[in-house]
PDB file of C-alpha atoms in Angstrom:
ATOM      1  CA  UNK A   1       8.418 -27.860  20.515  1.00 78.00           C
ATOM      2  CA  UNK A   2      10.873 -30.781  21.364  1.00 89.00           C
ATOM      3  CA  UNK A   3      14.148 -31.996  19.346  1.00 92.00           C
ATOM      4  CA  UNK A   4      15.538 -35.523  19.163  1.00 91.00           C
ATOM      5  CA  UNK A   5      19.282 -35.442  20.280  1.00 94.00           C
ATOM      6  CA  UNK A   6      21.772 -38.267  19.153  1.00 94.00           C
ATOM      7  CA  UNK A   7      25.576 -37.981  20.179  1.00 93.00           C
ATOM      8  CA  UNK A   8      28.185 -40.138  18.520  1.00 94.00           C
ATOM      9  CA  UNK A   9      31.660 -40.977  19.945  1.00 93.00           C
ATOM     10  CA  UNK A  10      34.025 -40.612  16.868  1.00 95.00           C
ATOM     11  CA  UNK A  11      38.080 -41.003  16.387  1.00 94.00           C
ATOM     12  CA  UNK A  12      38.641 -38.931  13.848  1.00 95.00           C
ATOM     13  CA  UNK A  13      36.507 -35.672  13.652  1.00 96.00           C
ATOM     14  CA  UNK A  14      37.725 -33.913  11.159  1.00 97.00           C
ATOM     15  CA  UNK A  15      36.502 -37.159   8.810  1.00 97.00           C
ATOM     16  CA  UNK A  16      33.400 -37.505  10.669  1.00 96.00           C
ATOM     17  CA  UNK A  17      32.575 -33.757   9.930  1.00 96.00           C
ATOM     18  CA  UNK A  18      32.937 -34.344   5.982  1.00 96.00           C
ATOM     19  CA  UNK A  19      30.544 -37.990   6.276  1.00 94.00           C
ATOM     20  CA  UNK A  20      27.749 -36.184   8.466  1.00 95.00           C
ATOM     21  CA  UNK A  21      28.056 -32.661   6.473  1.00 96.00           C
ATOM     22  CA  UNK A  22      27.109 -34.625   3.534  1.00 94.00           C
ATOM     23  CA  UNK A  23      24.982 -36.989   5.091  1.00 93.00           C
ATOM     24  CA  UNK A  24      22.441 -34.146   6.185  1.00 94.00           C
ATOM     25  CA  UNK A  25      23.526 -31.364   3.493  1.00 95.00           C
ATOM     26  CA  UNK A  26      24.512 -28.730   5.910  1.00 96.00           C
ATOM     27  CA  UNK A  27      27.747 -28.059   7.400  1.00 97.00           C
ATOM     28  CA  UNK A  28      27.679 -28.053  11.783  1.00 98.00           C
ATOM     29  CA  UNK A  29      26.176 -25.321  13.569  1.00 96.00           C
ATOM     30  CA  UNK A  30      29.268 -25.588  16.117  1.00 95.00           C
ATOM     31  CA  UNK A  31      32.742 -27.408  15.593  1.00 97.00           C
ATOM     32  CA  UNK A  32      35.050 -27.212  18.225  1.00 94.00           C
ATOM     33  CA  UNK A  33      38.346 -29.079  17.977  1.00 94.00           C
ATOM     34  CA  UNK A  34      36.867 -32.134  19.810  1.00 93.00           C
ATOM     35  CA  UNK A  35      32.967 -31.663  19.181  1.00 93.00           C
ATOM     36  CA  UNK A  36      30.963 -30.463  16.755  1.00 97.00           C
ATOM     37  CA  UNK A  37      27.275 -30.062  16.457  1.00 96.00           C
ATOM     38  CA  UNK A  38      24.248 -29.604  13.718  1.00 97.00           C
ATOM     39  CA  UNK A  39      20.916 -28.186  14.659  1.00 96.00           C
ATOM     40  CA  UNK A  40      18.506 -29.955  12.245  1.00 95.00           C
ATOM     41  CA  UNK A  41      14.972 -28.930  11.073  1.00 94.00           C
ATOM     42  CA  UNK A  42      14.364 -32.040   9.230  1.00 90.00           C
ATOM     43  CA  UNK A  43      14.949 -34.139  10.430  1.00 90.00           C
ATOM     44  CA  UNK A  44      14.201 -32.193  13.738  1.00 93.00           C
ATOM     45  CA  UNK A  45      17.464 -33.479  15.537  1.00 95.00           C
ATOM     46  CA  UNK A  46      20.349 -32.238  17.682  1.00 95.00           C
ATOM     47  CA  UNK A  47      23.204 -34.308  15.938  1.00 96.00           C
ATOM     48  CA  UNK A  48      26.755 -34.533  17.987  1.00 95.00           C
ATOM     49  CA  UNK A  49      30.086 -35.998  17.601  1.00 95.00           C
ATOM     50  CA  UNK A  50      32.968 -35.748  19.630  1.00 93.00           C
ATOM     51  CA  UNK A  51      35.894 -37.198  20.175  1.00 92.00           C
ATOM     52  CA  UNK A  52      35.396 -37.401  24.143  1.00 81.00           C
ATOM     53  CA  UNK A  53      33.656 -40.492  24.183  1.00 72.00           C
ATOM     54  CA  UNK A  54      35.314 -43.820  25.621  1.00 72.00           C
ATOM     55  CA  UNK A  55      35.039 -45.250  22.011  1.00 86.00           C
ATOM     56  CA  UNK A  56      33.709 -44.835  18.887  1.00 92.00           C
ATOM     57  CA  UNK A  57      29.794 -45.021  18.235  1.00 92.00           C
ATOM     58  CA  UNK A  58      26.591 -44.335  20.223  1.00 90.00           C
ATOM     59  CA  UNK A  59      27.497 -42.347  23.452  1.00 86.00           C
ATOM     60  CA  UNK A  60      23.538 -41.158  24.431  1.00 87.00           C
ATOM     61  CA  UNK A  61      20.303 -40.292  22.771  1.00 91.00           C
ATOM     62  CA  UNK A  62      18.473 -37.487  24.439  1.00 89.00           C
ATOM     63  CA  UNK A  63      15.294 -35.372  23.866  1.00 90.00           C
ATOM     64  CA  UNK A  64      15.962 -31.224  24.181  1.00 88.00           C
ATOM     65  CA  UNK A  65      13.683 -28.728  24.886  1.00 89.00           C
ATOM     66  CA  UNK A  66      12.548 -25.005  24.608  1.00 89.00           C
ATOM     67  CA  UNK A  67      11.660 -24.172  27.592  1.00 92.00           C
ATOM     68  CA  UNK A  68      11.001 -24.960  31.137  1.00 90.00           C
ATOM     69  CA  UNK A  69       7.549 -26.116  30.712  1.00 93.00           C
ATOM     70  CA  UNK A  70       8.622 -28.536  28.327  1.00 91.00           C
ATOM     71  CA  UNK A  71      11.839 -29.785  30.295  1.00 91.00           C
ATOM     72  CA  UNK A  72       9.354 -30.256  33.691  1.00 90.00           C
ATOM     73  CA  UNK A  73       6.744 -32.129  31.063  1.00 91.00           C
ATOM     74  CA  UNK A  74       9.746 -34.665  30.440  1.00 89.00           C
ATOM     75  CA  UNK A  75      11.104 -34.380  33.270  1.00 89.00           C
ATOM     76  CA  UNK A  76       7.721 -36.125  34.759  1.00 90.00           C
ATOM     77  CA  UNK A  77       7.866 -38.947  31.734  1.00 89.00           C
ATOM     78  CA  UNK A  78      11.364 -40.109  33.059  1.00 87.00           C
ATOM     79  CA  UNK A  79       9.843 -40.750  36.705  1.00 87.00           C
ATOM     80  CA  UNK A  80       6.739 -42.386  34.899  1.00 89.00           C
ATOM     81  CA  UNK A  81       9.422 -44.263  32.753  1.00 88.00           C
ATOM     82  CA  UNK A  82      11.030 -45.887  35.493  1.00 84.00           C
ATOM     83  CA  UNK A  83      14.416 -46.775  36.600  1.00 81.00           C
ATOM     84  CA  UNK A  84      17.289 -44.180  38.202  1.00 85.00           C
ATOM     85  CA  UNK A  85      16.927 -40.900  37.121  1.00 86.00           C
ATOM     86  CA  UNK A  86      19.849 -38.704  37.783  1.00 85.00           C
ATOM     87  CA  UNK A  87      19.182 -35.227  38.055  1.00 83.00           C
ATOM     88  CA  UNK A  88      21.813 -33.392  37.152  1.00 80.00           C
ATOM     89  CA  UNK A  89      20.567 -29.885  37.243  1.00 74.00           C
ATOM     90  CA  UNK A  90      22.491 -26.997  36.369  1.00 74.00           C
ATOM     91  CA  UNK A  91      25.742 -27.392  34.106  1.00 77.00           C
ATOM     92  CA  UNK A  92      28.130 -26.924  31.423  1.00 71.00           C
ATOM     93  CA  UNK A  93      28.450 -29.389  28.504  1.00 71.00           C
ATOM     94  CA  UNK A  94      29.222 -29.821  24.619  1.00 69.00           C
ATOM     95  CA  UNK A  95      29.820 -25.980  24.959  1.00 70.00           C
ATOM     96  CA  UNK A  96      26.574 -24.931  26.331  1.00 71.00           C
ATOM     97  CA  UNK A  97      25.184 -24.334  29.783  1.00 77.00           C
ATOM     98  CA  UNK A  98      21.724 -26.017  30.138  1.00 81.00           C
ATOM     99  CA  UNK A  99      19.609 -28.108  32.704  1.00 81.00           C
ATOM    100  CA  UNK A 100      19.372 -31.759  32.763  1.00 87.00           C
ATOM    101  CA  UNK A 101      18.948 -35.538  33.981  1.00 85.00           C
ATOM    102  CA  UNK A 102      19.527 -38.802  32.828  1.00 87.00           C
ATOM    103  CA  UNK A 103      18.267 -42.654  32.547  1.00 86.00           C
ATOM    104  CA  UNK A 104      19.173 -45.814  31.081  1.00 87.00           C
ATOM    105  CA  UNK A 105      16.479 -47.531  29.180  1.00 86.00           C
ATOM    106  CA  UNK A 106      16.192 -51.423  29.562  1.00 82.00           C
ATOM    107  CA  UNK A 107      18.778 -51.952  26.978  1.00 80.00           C
ATOM    108  CA  UNK A 108      20.675 -49.838  28.205  1.00 84.00           C
ATOM    109  CA  UNK A 109      21.413 -46.736  26.580  1.00 86.00           C
ATOM    110  CA  UNK A 110      21.551 -43.645  28.014  1.00 86.00           C
ATOM    111  CA  UNK A 111      19.110 -40.560  27.654  1.00 89.00           C
ATOM    112  CA  UNK A 112      19.571 -37.207  28.579  1.00 87.00           C
ATOM    113  CA  UNK A 113      16.626 -35.056  28.928  1.00 87.00           C
ATOM    114  CA  UNK A 114      18.067 -31.138  28.395  1.00 84.00           C
ATOM    115  CA  UNK A 115      16.934 -27.635  28.367  1.00 83.00           C
ATOM    116  CA  UNK A 116      19.555 -24.997  26.856  1.00 79.00           C
ATOM    117  CA  UNK A 117      20.072 -21.562  28.443  1.00 80.00           C
ATOM    118  CA  UNK A 118      23.141 -20.606  26.877  1.00 76.00           C
ATOM    119  CA  UNK A 119      26.545 -20.899  25.332  1.00 76.00           C
ATOM    120  CA  UNK A 120      29.363 -22.201  27.381  1.00 71.00           C
ATOM    121  CA  UNK A 121      33.427 -21.463  26.476  1.00 71.00           C
ATOM    122  CA  UNK A 122      34.421 -24.465  27.319  1.00 68.00           C
ATOM    123  CA  UNK A 123      33.269 -28.557  26.732  1.00 64.00           C
ATOM    124  CA  UNK A 124      32.678 -28.703  30.509  1.00 65.00           C
ATOM    125  CA  UNK A 125      34.349 -31.262  33.060  1.00 63.00           C
ATOM    126  CA  UNK A 126      32.207 -33.900  32.157  1.00 61.00           C
ATOM    127  CA  UNK A 127      31.619 -34.725  36.101  1.00 57.00           C
ATOM    128  CA  UNK A 128      28.081 -35.464  35.388  1.00 56.00           C
ATOM    129  CA  UNK A 129      28.539 -37.563  32.431  1.00 59.00           C
ATOM    130  CA  UNK A 130      30.945 -39.756  34.119  1.00 54.00           C
ATOM    131  CA  UNK A 131      28.806 -40.029  36.882  1.00 55.00           C
ATOM    132  CA  UNK A 132      25.297 -40.333  34.969  1.00 54.00           C
ATOM    133  CA  UNK A 133      25.302 -41.996  31.661  1.00 48.00           C
ATOM    134  CA  UNK A 134      27.397 -43.102  28.346  1.00 45.00           C
ATOM    135  CA  UNK A 135      26.136 -45.643  26.364  1.00 42.00           C
ATOM    136  CA  UNK A 136      26.521 -49.233  27.819  1.00 42.00           C
ATOM    137  CA  UNK A 137      28.252 -52.128  25.762  1.00 41.00           C
ATOM    138  CA  UNK A 138      25.052 -54.073  25.886  1.00 40.00           C
ATOM    139  CA  UNK A 139      23.637 -51.442  23.790  1.00 39.00           C
ATOM    140  CA  UNK A 140      26.015 -52.113  20.898  1.00 36.00           C
ATOM    141  CA  UNK A 141      24.358 -54.401  18.292  1.00 36.00           C
ATOM    142  CA  UNK A 142      27.657 -55.754  17.351  1.00 35.00           C
ATOM    143  CA  UNK A 143      27.301 -60.186  18.158  1.00 36.00           C
ATOM    144  CA  UNK A 144      29.829 -61.380  21.234  1.00 40.00           C
ATOM    145  CA  UNK A 145      33.297 -62.732  19.732  1.00 37.00           C
ATOM    146  CA  UNK A 146      33.876 -66.025  21.080  1.00 41.00           C
ATOM    147  CA  UNK A 147      37.756 -66.365  21.618  1.00 45.00           C
ATOM    148  CA  UNK A 148      39.421 -68.551  18.690  1.00 46.00           C
ATOM    149  CA  UNK A 149      36.507 -67.643  16.435  1.00 43.00           C
ATOM    150  CA  UNK A 150      36.740 -66.094  13.105  1.00 45.00           C
ATOM    151  CA  UNK A 151      36.265 -62.269  13.035  1.00 41.00           C
ATOM    152  CA  UNK A 152      32.994 -62.011  10.415  1.00 45.00           C
ATOM    153  CA  UNK A 153      33.259 -60.110   7.473  1.00 42.00           C
ATOM    154  CA  UNK A 154      31.026 -58.173   4.881  1.00 43.00           C
ATOM    155  CA  UNK A 155      29.710 -59.179   1.643  1.00 48.00           C
ATOM    156  CA  UNK A 156      33.482 -59.078   0.355  1.00 45.00           C
ATOM    157  CA  UNK A 157      34.962 -61.216   3.077  1.00 48.00           C
ATOM    158  CA  UNK A 158      36.499 -58.132   4.225  1.00 47.00           C
ATOM    159  CA  UNK A 159      36.626 -58.270   8.007  1.00 45.00           C
TER     160      UNK A 159
END
């Protein structure tokens, strides 16, 4: 069975672990100095946070599979979806060994498809991710800021 993957870049890992632990009503299954991960069954998601992103916010989305057959099925879907598929292959990333490929959706959001094959003692060098994917700024929902325009405020008038 496939599992949705969400990776969010954060500034303060400790604060974010507290927030997401309360939100999910669960402690992370993996905690490292620069990374934390929750493997949730309700909803079925691999939710990860790290301080390794370019800027806070959505880093990428993904589909995690449980075996090679599912991986080949998802790889076929990537090819049908169109766009450039970056086949990273066997790699170490996020303290895990895996095989993965990447694609950007039409909005510029990076999607990772992967099968985890084991644990790794380090985060990984990030070489495939640097080449392959990090969510693009155009994927962000914030409206563009016009020079000289006032910053948007919330309902309490706070910027």
